[in-house]
Amino acid sequence: MSNESLANLMTETRRFAPPAEVAADANITAAAYETAAADRLGFWAEQARRLSWATPPSETLDWSNPPFAKWFADGRLNVSYNCVDRHVEAGNGDRVAIHFEGEPGDSRSLTYAELQREVSRAAHALTELGVRTGDRVAIYMPMIPETVIAMLACARIGAPHSVVFGAFSADALATRIEDADARVVITADGGYRRGAPSALKPAVDEALTRPGAAHVRSVLVVRRTGQDIPWTEGRDMWWHELTERQPSEHTPEAFEAEHPLFILYTSGTTGKPKGILHTSGGYLTQVSFTHHAVFDLKPETDVFWCTADVGWVTGHSYIVYGPLSNGATEVLYEGTPNTPHNGRWWEIVQKYGVTLLYTAPTAIRTCMKWGDDIPAKFNLSSLRVLGSVGEPINPEAWIWYRKHIGGDRTPVVDTWWQTETGGIMISPLPGVTEAKPGAAQVPLPGISATVVDDNGAEVPNGSGGYLTLTEPWPSMLRTIWGDDQRFLDTYWSRFAGKYFAGDGAKKDADGDIWLLGRVDDVMLVSGHNISTTEVESALVSHPKIAEAAVVGATDPQTTQSICAFVILRGGAAEEEGLVDELRAHVAKELGPIAKPKRILPVDELPKTRSGKIMRRLLRDVAENRQLGDVTTLTDSTVMDLIQAKLPTAAGED
């Protein structure tokens, strides 16, 4: 598709004005953009005052050694105090902080006063284990309140945590323990997943047999499932036995704003995972502000639910630190959206009166596949803002989300950000923005982002290129743990003076930004750059398709050929002529060059527990290679089913 035709298509997109009642009482108005543009650093200094500082900062940004930023460097604060204690001191100790919903149906609610006591006990417990300021603690846990408590306890004593996603393998866990040099691991016997206990402790035991992780001195184990687990005397101890004997009061210490808060590992294109380092004051400032602004949070009345796993950055920023710093009431759910039935999420929304929902496009498309009648069975009238995160959302999923989950009345905020950015960077504001389905739209106040060409020059409206950030921001990563040079090479070498996000993007006729996915998901077909996201959106716009994943496969004639894996909507049949029909549909939507060479209807797509589609595995299948690591998949047998069907999938021009 040419830039001109893309721009015309985007200009013709249906638009949704903010609901009058949201606009009238919005936390952030259009004036914020003007204020931030006139004095960007002054704007962020004002947002920092949302927090409680033991020593208020006098300096906002030190950019004397770019790209190594220091934000609010002479200020001192305690992140855990900001997320817990200050709300109790303000008289909100009886407000629910966390509504926990276990997959088996058990539930419990923790008030801020109860959370304060539990975090205090956990902080004392870590100190008893010899954890000191600056020591790293690895956390390998299911989605239970103790996971949040453990993170806040680490922050309370100044011990950076490294949360490892609970579905990662023992090898992946060992690598992260070794790289962070963690001496204490917090885990659980297991968690519940798809109706059954799923063990975690055995993976820890196996990880600690690796030479690089053998230095771990203590393993703290939460009893969640009650299943039998191996035990190493002198090293392993029960969380409840250690914490219950601790004092329920703990005095938090203030740390410098640049004190490390956490390391979170993200995959690199090559080599070992990258340990993204985030610090305290700037990170908390931005996640607190963005949670307040993007979701229009009213902590006295709202119930917020982010469906991500705490093991990902979305869980760090918008389950733990953003919502709790704002005194929010939130939902924490342990299990899957279809256990014990396909309406479990909507049942939870109804049960707790969720008002603000934040989830991933792939989850939305899965719910589309299950049918409109599922959410229709539940009362979702409490919802007032819907959010999307994790990958670009196609317009059809955006519309479905608003219509069938939001009652055709709620704003939808499609957010762009990364593990590296720490907090939301580009998003509509629910009380301000005239929303366009599928567009992230504009940088938030105080954020400078644009789309550039191969030479780093900003592209005109209607054109595409690379998404870059042109000014430092408070929640930016400070470096890659232990590897400053890799930090420079990975993020700052492509365009001089700009952070390169690794994502492709296009600007429409209004200058609004549409994300096209990772640049390594841009296919080169006969000399044309074609975004996998554009082809996926075209496929999903067909009435028979619920979800699609597209990859580029090596092709001797065209450099790459387009290979698509599609899930049919309920009621659609895999019949003769379907593949040709879909190929013709894509050609009509995007042009003949974007027509997939191969389309394969499948029952499921390979997804991680966080809901992301593992396109690299689909690329392995498309190129007939041995499959890469499948340990992070929710169900690894999906790949066997896909491989078994592949020979029937060819479609030729």
Coordinates of C-alpha atoms in Angstrom, one line a residue, residues 96 168 173 217 300 384 396 450 538 570 615 651:
V96 CA -9.4 -2.0 49.5
F168 CA 9.8 -19.5 32.2
L173 CA 15.4 -18.6 35.6
R217 CA 21.6 -18.8 49.9
E300 CA -12.4 6.9 45.6
R384 CA -16.1 3.4 31.9
E396 CA -11.9 -4.4 14.0
T450 CA 8.1 11.2 16.2
A538 CA -6.8 -6.9 6.6
G570 CA -17.4 -19.3 15.4
R615 CA 5.7 -15.2 15.7
G651 CA -1.7 -21.2 -2.0

